[in-house]
Amino acid sequence: MIDQMKPSYLVTDRFVDSEHWTWTERLIGEQNCFFSEPFISKTEWKAADVIHYFQSSAPHSECVLLHYLAPLEQVSDQPPILLIHGAGHHARKAWGDRKKGLIHALSLAGRHVFALTFAHPHGDNLLQAIQLQNGIQRMKELCGSETVDLIAHSKGGIVAWTYLANRGSLWNAAYDDDVTRCFLLGSPNKGLDYPFRHMSPNWMVQSFGISAPIACDSMFYLGHYFDTMRYSIYKEGGAFPGSSQLLYRWDDKYPVHLGAQKIYEGGQDLLFHSRGIDAAIQDGGDYMECLMKTPIAPDIEVHILAGNSPFIHGVCTEWDGESDGLVFVDSALSTEGLVVDDHQVCRKTVLPLNHLQLLYHPLAHQWVLDGYQQHHKRFH
């Protein structure tokens, strides 16, 4: 158990000047595992308020932001809620604010709602899980609550699983039996292989400056061949330290097209060079394989939401199997290694939404709210 007399974080500042939040605190994790993760221009923070709160566009991983929105209606007696964003997002971009989004809907329902913004938008999942623990401890201190509820999107679901599976125990971030419910929205619960499965996203990411990794360490682009290592998913030189940890091979169920096999398995083509998905998985320490051997505590109520619309911004981004455009439905619905007892999984739902709509669409918001209307606890 965590010693509540010795918190593992420091509150270094509180900001009350935002139109979006009641307040935002900057916490510094005191665990000795944090380091300065690599940034490139497209992964540095651009939102002025986030830069202001961090006091940097490329903050050290010891920093995390805890945002709070007070209830807008009569206060519920339910535990406070903590929202965990996915890759490339910050709290407001993912969840909205006091005027819109899921955080607004939850606040209208009378809930105390908190949200994290991690220092690196593609950061190491274990480091972010340790910061998740720090955020939960701070919430409990502020609210006087023994437990909290978690709502996580995409990569944030893997961060939540990492904490709930007690993976941070060696760094004074052990699971403290303090989570009642966990909602997973589009979480790649059995990993993903999207960066290696298709060739076109590599050029799209480069062309549009998208905050996402590519699977090539060199490629032909704008008339010449150049080194793309710092834009890549690989650990050596890449600026996306948490991305390789999400990888898992799905080619046994969804075969890779001939034109993408070089990028998937590794090798040199006329247009690019790839080290292959196995090398990237190894870079990530076989993270998903290891995580699936460490289930979460058996008394946590789990709700799982997947999307099956592959069209993102009007473009079909995944056509090899049923998906939300990024994560296969089979992966999002997977509970392999996640739970000890399937009875703790209260809902598995598929909605006609893409990966981003799982955050923003009213159907997804209602799905979350419905989870509090159904009395699942403590399992049938």
Short mmCIF file of C-alpha atoms in Angstrom, two decimals:
data_model
loop_
_atom_site.label_atom_id
_atom_site.label_comp_id
_atom_site.label_asym_id
_atom_site.label_seq_id
_atom_site.Cartn_x
_atom_site.Cartn_y
_atom_site.Cartn_z
CA MET A 1 0.00 0.00 0.00
CA ILE A 2 1.12 3.55 -0.70
CA ASP A 3 2.09 5.61 2.31
CA GLN A 4 -0.47 8.42 2.25
CA MET A 5 1.70 10.46 4.64
CA LYS A 6 4.38 10.71 1.98
CA PRO A 7 2.86 11.71 -1.37
CA SER A 8 4.93 10.85 -4.41
CA TYR A 9 4.37 14.24 -6.04
CA LEU A 10 4.75 17.96 -5.46
CA VAL A 11 2.16 20.57 -6.45
CA THR A 12 4.29 23.32 -7.95
CA ASP A 13 1.59 25.68 -9.20
CA ARG A 14 -2.16 26.19 -9.50
CA PHE A 15 -3.64 28.24 -12.35
CA VAL A 16 -7.11 29.75 -12.03
CA ASP A 17 -7.02 32.02 -15.08
CA SER A 18 -8.59 29.62 -17.59
CA GLU A 19 -11.99 29.89 -19.24
CA HIS A 20 -11.91 26.11 -19.73
CA TRP A 21 -11.25 24.74 -16.21
CA THR A 22 -12.03 25.63 -12.63
CA TRP A 23 -8.29 25.29 -12.10
CA THR A 24 -5.20 23.46 -13.37
CA GLU A 25 -2.33 22.22 -11.21
CA ARG A 26 1.17 21.30 -12.34
CA LEU A 27 2.45 18.27 -10.46
CA ILE A 28 6.04 17.03 -10.31
CA GLY A 29 6.42 13.30 -9.83
CA GLU A 30 9.10 12.54 -7.26
CA GLN A 31 9.77 8.98 -8.46
CA ASN A 32 13.33 8.57 -9.72
CA CYS A 33 12.37 7.03 -13.07
CA PHE A 34 11.56 10.18 -15.06
CA PHE A 35 13.74 11.56 -17.81
CA SER A 36 13.50 14.09 -20.62
CA GLU A 37 11.75 12.33 -23.50
CA PRO A 38 12.65 13.31 -27.09
CA PHE A 39 10.57 15.91 -28.94
CA ILE A 40 10.47 17.10 -32.53
CA SER A 41 8.62 20.15 -33.78
CA LYS A 42 5.37 18.33 -34.55
CA THR A 43 5.23 16.69 -31.10
CA GLU A 44 5.98 19.87 -29.16
CA TRP A 45 2.93 21.49 -27.59
CA LYS A 46 1.22 24.17 -29.68
CA ALA A 47 -1.76 25.06 -27.44
CA ALA A 48 -0.93 28.30 -25.62
CA ASP A 49 -2.61 27.28 -22.37
CA VAL A 50 -0.78 23.95 -22.23
CA ILE A 51 2.57 25.67 -22.80
CA HIS A 52 1.67 28.20 -20.11
CA TYR A 53 0.80 25.50 -17.57
CA PHE A 54 3.90 23.42 -18.31
CA GLN A 55 6.02 26.57 -18.80
CA SER A 56 7.52 24.72 -21.76
CA SER A 57 6.53 23.39 -25.17
CA ALA A 58 8.70 20.31 -24.53
CA PRO A 59 8.35 19.59 -20.79
CA HIS A 60 10.26 17.02 -18.76
CA SER A 61 8.37 13.77 -18.13
CA GLU A 62 8.43 14.44 -14.37
CA CYS A 63 5.69 17.05 -15.03
CA VAL A 64 1.98 16.35 -15.45
CA LEU A 65 -1.03 18.66 -15.51
CA LEU A 66 -4.13 17.92 -13.44
CA HIS A 67 -7.18 19.85 -14.63
CA TYR A 68 -10.38 20.16 -12.63
CA LEU A 69 -13.94 21.12 -13.58
CA ALA A 70 -16.36 21.54 -10.68
CA PRO A 71 -19.88 20.06 -10.94
CA LEU A 72 -22.29 22.30 -12.84
CA GLU A 73 -25.37 20.77 -11.19
CA GLN A 74 -26.25 19.14 -7.86
CA VAL A 75 -23.25 17.16 -6.65
CA SER A 76 -23.47 13.39 -7.03
CA ASP A 77 -22.25 11.02 -4.32
CA GLN A 78 -20.39 8.99 -6.96
CA PRO A 79 -16.57 8.91 -6.91
CA PRO A 80 -14.67 11.63 -8.79
CA ILE A 81 -13.76 10.88 -12.40
CA LEU A 82 -10.33 11.09 -14.02
CA LEU A 83 -10.06 11.35 -17.82
CA ILE A 84 -6.94 9.98 -19.57
CA HIS A 85 -6.19 11.21 -23.08
CA GLY A 86 -4.60 9.26 -25.91
CA ALA A 87 -1.70 9.90 -28.26
CA GLY A 88 -1.30 13.35 -29.76
CA HIS A 89 -3.91 14.91 -27.49
CA HIS A 90 -4.08 17.04 -24.38
CA ALA A 91 -6.99 17.10 -21.95
CA ARG A 92 -9.06 19.85 -23.56
CA LYS A 93 -8.50 18.60 -27.10
CA ALA A 94 -9.67 15.14 -26.04
CA TRP A 95 -12.48 15.83 -23.60
CA GLY A 96 -13.73 19.38 -24.17
CA ASP A 97 -14.23 21.96 -21.41
CA ARG A 98 -16.86 23.64 -19.27
CA LYS A 99 -18.99 24.40 -22.36
CA LYS A 100 -18.78 21.23 -24.49
CA GLY A 101 -17.55 17.66 -24.72
CA LEU A 102 -17.67 14.67 -22.41
CA ILE A 103 -16.22 16.62 -19.50
CA HIS A 104 -19.12 19.08 -19.78
CA ALA A 105 -21.67 16.24 -19.86
CA LEU A 106 -20.16 14.62 -16.77
CA SER A 107 -20.05 17.92 -14.92
CA LEU A 108 -23.73 18.49 -15.74
CA ALA A 109 -24.38 15.09 -14.19
CA GLY A 110 -22.99 16.45 -10.93
CA ARG A 111 -19.62 14.75 -11.03
CA HIS A 112 -16.27 16.08 -9.88
CA VAL A 113 -14.26 15.70 -13.08
CA PHE A 114 -10.48 15.75 -13.41
CA ALA A 115 -8.31 15.24 -16.48
CA LEU A 116 -4.60 14.72 -17.04
CA THR A 117 -2.32 16.21 -19.67
CA PHE A 118 0.90 14.22 -19.88
CA ALA A 119 4.20 15.95 -20.58
CA HIS A 120 4.77 14.11 -23.87
CA PRO A 121 1.81 13.49 -26.21
CA HIS A 122 3.36 10.17 -27.28
CA GLY A 123 5.19 9.38 -24.05
CA ASP A 124 6.32 6.13 -22.48
CA ASN A 125 3.26 4.29 -21.15
CA LEU A 126 4.89 3.21 -17.90
CA LEU A 127 6.01 6.76 -17.09
CA GLN A 128 2.51 8.00 -17.83
CA ALA A 129 1.02 5.27 -15.63
CA ILE A 130 3.21 6.48 -12.79
CA GLN A 131 1.94 10.01 -13.37
CA LEU A 132 -1.59 8.60 -13.44
CA GLN A 133 -0.99 7.26 -9.96
CA ASN A 134 0.23 10.68 -8.83
CA GLY A 135 -2.90 12.29 -10.26
CA ILE A 136 -5.16 9.80 -8.51
CA GLN A 137 -3.42 10.40 -5.18
CA ARG A 138 -3.89 14.14 -5.60
CA MET A 139 -7.60 13.68 -6.44
CA LYS A 140 -8.13 11.55 -3.34
CA GLU A 141 -6.40 14.18 -1.22
CA LEU A 142 -8.59 16.97 -2.63
CA CYS A 143 -11.93 15.13 -2.63
CA GLY A 144 -11.55 12.97 0.44
CA SER A 145 -12.55 9.99 -1.67
CA GLU A 146 -11.11 6.50 -1.30
CA THR A 147 -11.73 5.59 -4.94
CA VAL A 148 -12.01 7.20 -8.38
CA ASP A 149 -13.41 6.22 -11.77
CA LEU A 150 -11.21 6.21 -14.89
CA ILE A 151 -12.25 7.01 -18.46
CA ALA A 152 -9.51 6.47 -21.04
CA HIS A 153 -9.29 6.84 -24.80
CA SER A 154 -6.98 4.91 -27.14
CA LYS A 155 -3.38 4.89 -25.83
CA GLY A 156 -4.73 6.20 -22.53
CA GLY A 157 -6.39 2.83 -22.03
CA ILE A 158 -2.99 1.14 -22.07
CA VAL A 159 -1.72 3.68 -19.55
CA ALA A 160 -4.70 2.88 -17.31
CA TRP A 161 -4.16 -0.87 -17.66
CA THR A 162 -0.48 -0.43 -16.79
CA TYR A 163 -1.38 1.30 -13.52
CA LEU A 164 -4.23 -1.05 -12.64
CA ALA A 165 -1.98 -4.07 -13.24
CA ASN A 166 0.45 -2.69 -10.64
CA ARG A 167 3.29 -2.26 -13.14
CA GLY A 168 4.52 0.89 -11.36
CA SER A 169 5.09 -0.76 -7.98
CA LEU A 170 8.89 -0.62 -8.25
CA TRP A 171 8.74 3.19 -8.54
CA ASN A 172 6.48 4.07 -5.60
CA ALA A 173 3.42 3.99 -7.87
CA ALA A 174 1.71 0.76 -6.82
CA TYR A 175 -1.98 0.23 -7.48
CA ASP A 176 -3.70 1.28 -4.25
CA ASP A 177 -7.08 -0.46 -4.66
CA ASP A 178 -8.50 2.96 -5.51
CA VAL A 179 -10.38 2.52 -8.81
CA THR A 180 -14.06 1.58 -8.92
CA ARG A 181 -14.79 1.65 -12.66
CA CYS A 182 -12.70 1.85 -15.81
CA PHE A 183 -14.19 2.90 -19.14
CA LEU A 184 -12.04 2.08 -22.19
CA LEU A 185 -12.88 3.94 -25.41
CA GLY A 186 -11.12 2.63 -28.52
CA SER A 187 -8.28 1.24 -26.45
CA PRO A 188 -5.99 -1.15 -28.39
CA ASN A 189 -6.36 -3.87 -25.75
CA LYS A 190 -4.57 -6.37 -27.96
CA GLY A 191 -2.33 -3.82 -29.60
CA LEU A 192 -2.27 -2.53 -33.15
CA ASP A 193 -0.13 -2.84 -36.26
CA TYR A 194 -1.54 0.12 -38.19
CA PRO A 195 1.76 2.02 -38.71
CA PHE A 196 3.23 -0.99 -40.55
CA ARG A 197 0.11 -2.30 -42.30
CA HIS A 198 -0.26 0.41 -44.96
CA MET A 199 2.19 2.47 -46.98
CA SER A 200 0.12 5.60 -47.62
CA PRO A 201 -0.11 6.85 -43.99
CA ASN A 202 3.68 7.29 -43.94
CA TRP A 203 3.52 9.87 -46.71
CA MET A 204 0.38 11.49 -45.27
CA VAL A 205 2.02 11.93 -41.87
CA GLN A 206 5.02 13.58 -43.48
CA SER A 207 3.03 15.70 -45.95
CA PHE A 208 0.58 17.14 -43.43
CA GLY A 209 2.86 17.31 -40.39
CA ILE A 210 0.59 14.98 -38.41
CA SER A 211 1.66 14.26 -34.85
CA ALA A 212 2.08 10.53 -35.43
CA PRO A 213 5.03 8.20 -36.07
CA ILE A 214 5.99 6.59 -39.36
CA ALA A 215 7.28 3.06 -39.88
CA CYS A 216 10.20 4.00 -42.14
CA ASP A 217 13.69 5.04 -41.08
CA SER A 218 14.28 6.48 -44.56
CA MET A 219 11.98 7.27 -47.48
CA PHE A 220 11.71 8.95 -50.87
CA TYR A 221 9.87 12.21 -50.38
CA LEU A 222 9.57 15.42 -52.43
CA GLY A 223 12.00 14.22 -55.04
CA HIS A 224 14.80 12.89 -52.85
CA TYR A 225 15.66 10.17 -50.37
CA PHE A 226 16.20 11.25 -46.77
CA ASP A 227 16.65 9.92 -43.24
CA THR A 228 13.36 9.86 -41.31
CA MET A 229 14.58 8.23 -38.11
CA ARG A 230 13.59 11.12 -35.83
CA TYR A 231 10.04 10.96 -37.20
CA SER A 232 9.87 7.20 -36.79
CA ILE A 233 8.36 4.74 -34.34
CA TYR A 234 11.76 3.23 -33.57
CA LYS A 235 13.39 3.82 -30.22
CA GLU A 236 16.78 4.82 -31.61
CA GLY A 237 16.39 8.48 -32.54
CA GLY A 238 12.58 8.50 -32.74
CA ALA A 239 10.43 11.05 -30.90
CA PHE A 240 7.46 8.76 -30.16
CA PRO A 241 8.62 6.72 -27.13
CA GLY A 242 5.23 5.21 -26.28
CA SER A 243 4.16 4.21 -29.78
CA SER A 244 6.26 1.08 -30.21
CA GLN A 245 4.83 -0.18 -26.92
CA LEU A 246 1.36 -0.40 -28.52
CA LEU A 247 2.40 -2.71 -31.36
CA TYR A 248 1.11 -6.24 -31.81
CA ARG A 249 1.03 -8.41 -34.93
CA TRP A 250 -2.41 -8.93 -36.44
CA ASP A 251 -1.28 -10.42 -39.75
CA ASP A 252 -2.31 -13.93 -38.71
CA LYS A 253 -5.96 -12.81 -38.79
CA TYR A 254 -5.78 -9.93 -41.25
CA PRO A 255 -3.14 -10.70 -43.92
CA VAL A 256 -0.95 -7.83 -45.05
CA HIS A 257 -1.24 -6.86 -48.71
CA LEU A 258 1.70 -7.68 -50.96
CA GLY A 259 2.58 -4.03 -51.49
CA ALA A 260 2.97 -3.44 -47.74
CA GLN A 261 4.89 -6.59 -46.83
CA LYS A 262 8.29 -4.89 -47.04
CA ILE A 263 7.25 -2.22 -44.58
CA TYR A 264 5.65 -4.83 -42.30
CA GLU A 265 8.44 -7.39 -42.29
CA GLY A 266 11.31 -4.97 -42.91
CA GLY A 267 13.53 -4.30 -45.88
CA GLN A 268 14.40 -1.90 -48.68
CA ASP A 269 11.94 -0.85 -51.36
CA LEU A 270 12.27 1.76 -54.09
CA LEU A 271 10.51 4.30 -51.89
CA PHE A 272 11.42 3.49 -48.30
CA HIS A 273 13.36 1.39 -45.83
CA SER A 274 11.68 -0.26 -42.85
CA ARG A 275 13.20 -2.15 -39.94
CA GLY A 276 9.94 -4.09 -39.64
CA ILE A 277 7.31 -4.49 -36.98
CA ASP A 278 9.24 -7.12 -35.01
CA ALA A 279 12.16 -4.75 -34.53
CA ALA A 280 9.78 -2.01 -33.37
CA ILE A 281 8.00 -4.38 -30.98
CA GLN A 282 11.39 -5.30 -29.54
CA ASP A 283 12.19 -1.58 -29.19
CA GLY A 284 9.06 -1.30 -27.06
CA GLY A 285 10.15 -4.16 -24.83
CA ASP A 286 7.36 -6.48 -26.11
CA TYR A 287 5.12 -4.23 -24.06
CA MET A 288 1.70 -5.59 -25.08
CA GLU A 289 2.81 -9.20 -24.75
CA CYS A 290 4.06 -8.49 -21.22
CA LEU A 291 1.00 -6.42 -20.30
CA MET A 292 -1.36 -9.24 -21.29
CA LYS A 293 0.29 -11.38 -18.61
CA THR A 294 -0.65 -8.91 -15.84
CA PRO A 295 -4.43 -8.55 -15.43
CA ILE A 296 -6.04 -5.75 -13.48
CA ALA A 297 -7.51 -6.18 -10.01
CA PRO A 298 -10.62 -8.40 -10.07
CA ASP A 299 -12.94 -5.95 -8.29
CA ILE A 300 -12.69 -3.22 -10.94
CA GLU A 301 -15.80 -2.76 -13.08
CA VAL A 302 -14.83 -2.57 -16.78
CA HIS A 303 -16.78 -0.99 -19.65
CA ILE A 304 -15.43 -1.34 -23.21
CA LEU A 305 -16.44 0.72 -26.24
CA ALA A 306 -15.29 0.09 -29.82
CA GLY A 307 -16.07 1.89 -33.06
CA ASN A 308 -16.57 0.25 -36.46
CA SER A 309 -16.53 3.21 -38.82
CA PRO A 310 -13.17 3.26 -40.67
CA PHE A 311 -13.72 6.72 -42.18
CA ILE A 312 -11.76 9.51 -40.49
CA HIS A 313 -12.27 13.00 -41.97
CA GLY A 314 -14.06 11.29 -44.85
CA VAL A 315 -11.17 8.98 -45.73
CA CYS A 316 -11.20 5.20 -45.19
CA THR A 317 -8.01 4.71 -43.20
CA GLU A 318 -8.25 0.98 -42.42
CA TRP A 319 -9.76 -1.56 -44.82
CA ASP A 320 -8.13 -4.87 -43.86
CA GLY A 321 -10.65 -5.63 -41.09
CA GLU A 322 -13.49 -4.12 -39.08
CA SER A 323 -12.05 -1.12 -37.25
CA ASP A 324 -12.54 2.46 -36.11
CA GLY A 325 -10.03 3.56 -38.73
CA LEU A 326 -7.03 2.82 -36.52
CA VAL A 327 -7.79 0.04 -34.02
CA PHE A 328 -9.36 -3.26 -35.05
CA VAL A 329 -12.67 -3.94 -33.31
CA ASP A 330 -11.24 -7.31 -32.24
CA SER A 331 -8.45 -5.51 -30.39
CA ALA A 332 -10.68 -2.91 -28.76
CA LEU A 333 -13.05 -5.62 -27.49
CA SER A 334 -10.30 -7.98 -26.38
CA THR A 335 -10.09 -8.82 -22.70
CA GLU A 336 -7.27 -11.35 -23.12
CA GLY A 337 -4.99 -10.77 -20.15
CA LEU A 338 -6.93 -7.67 -19.12
CA VAL A 339 -9.22 -9.31 -16.57
CA VAL A 340 -9.10 -12.42 -14.42
CA ASP A 341 -12.88 -12.88 -14.43
CA ASP A 342 -15.03 -11.92 -17.43
CA HIS A 343 -17.86 -11.11 -15.03
CA GLN A 344 -16.12 -7.84 -14.20
CA VAL A 345 -16.63 -6.73 -17.82
CA CYS A 346 -20.05 -5.11 -17.59
CA ARG A 347 -20.39 -3.98 -21.21
CA LYS A 348 -18.78 -4.53 -24.58
CA THR A 349 -20.37 -2.18 -27.07
CA VAL A 350 -19.71 -1.41 -30.75
CA LEU A 351 -20.99 1.90 -32.11
CA PRO A 352 -20.88 3.18 -35.72
CA LEU A 353 -18.15 5.70 -34.86
CA ASN A 354 -14.55 6.26 -35.89
CA HIS A 355 -11.59 6.53 -33.54
CA LEU A 356 -12.01 10.26 -32.94
CA GLN A 357 -15.79 10.14 -32.71
CA LEU A 358 -15.40 7.83 -29.71
CA LEU A 359 -14.25 11.02 -27.98
CA TYR A 360 -16.54 13.63 -29.47
CA HIS A 361 -19.83 12.07 -30.56
CA PRO A 362 -22.99 12.36 -28.41
CA LEU A 363 -23.56 8.60 -28.80
CA ALA A 364 -20.23 7.94 -27.09
CA HIS A 365 -21.00 10.47 -24.36
CA GLN A 366 -24.39 8.84 -23.72
CA TRP A 367 -22.73 5.41 -23.58
CA VAL A 368 -20.50 6.66 -20.76
CA LEU A 369 -23.42 8.25 -18.88
CA ASP A 370 -25.47 5.06 -19.29
CA GLY A 371 -22.73 3.17 -17.45
CA TYR A 372 -23.65 5.08 -14.31
CA GLN A 373 -27.37 4.32 -14.65
CA GLN A 374 -26.83 0.57 -14.59
CA HIS A 375 -26.10 -0.99 -11.22
CA HIS A 376 -23.43 -3.50 -12.14
CA LYS A 377 -21.31 -3.19 -9.01
CA ARG A 378 -20.14 -5.67 -7.56
CA PHE A 379 -20.79 -8.16 -10.35
CA HIS A 380 -23.39 -10.80 -10.96
#
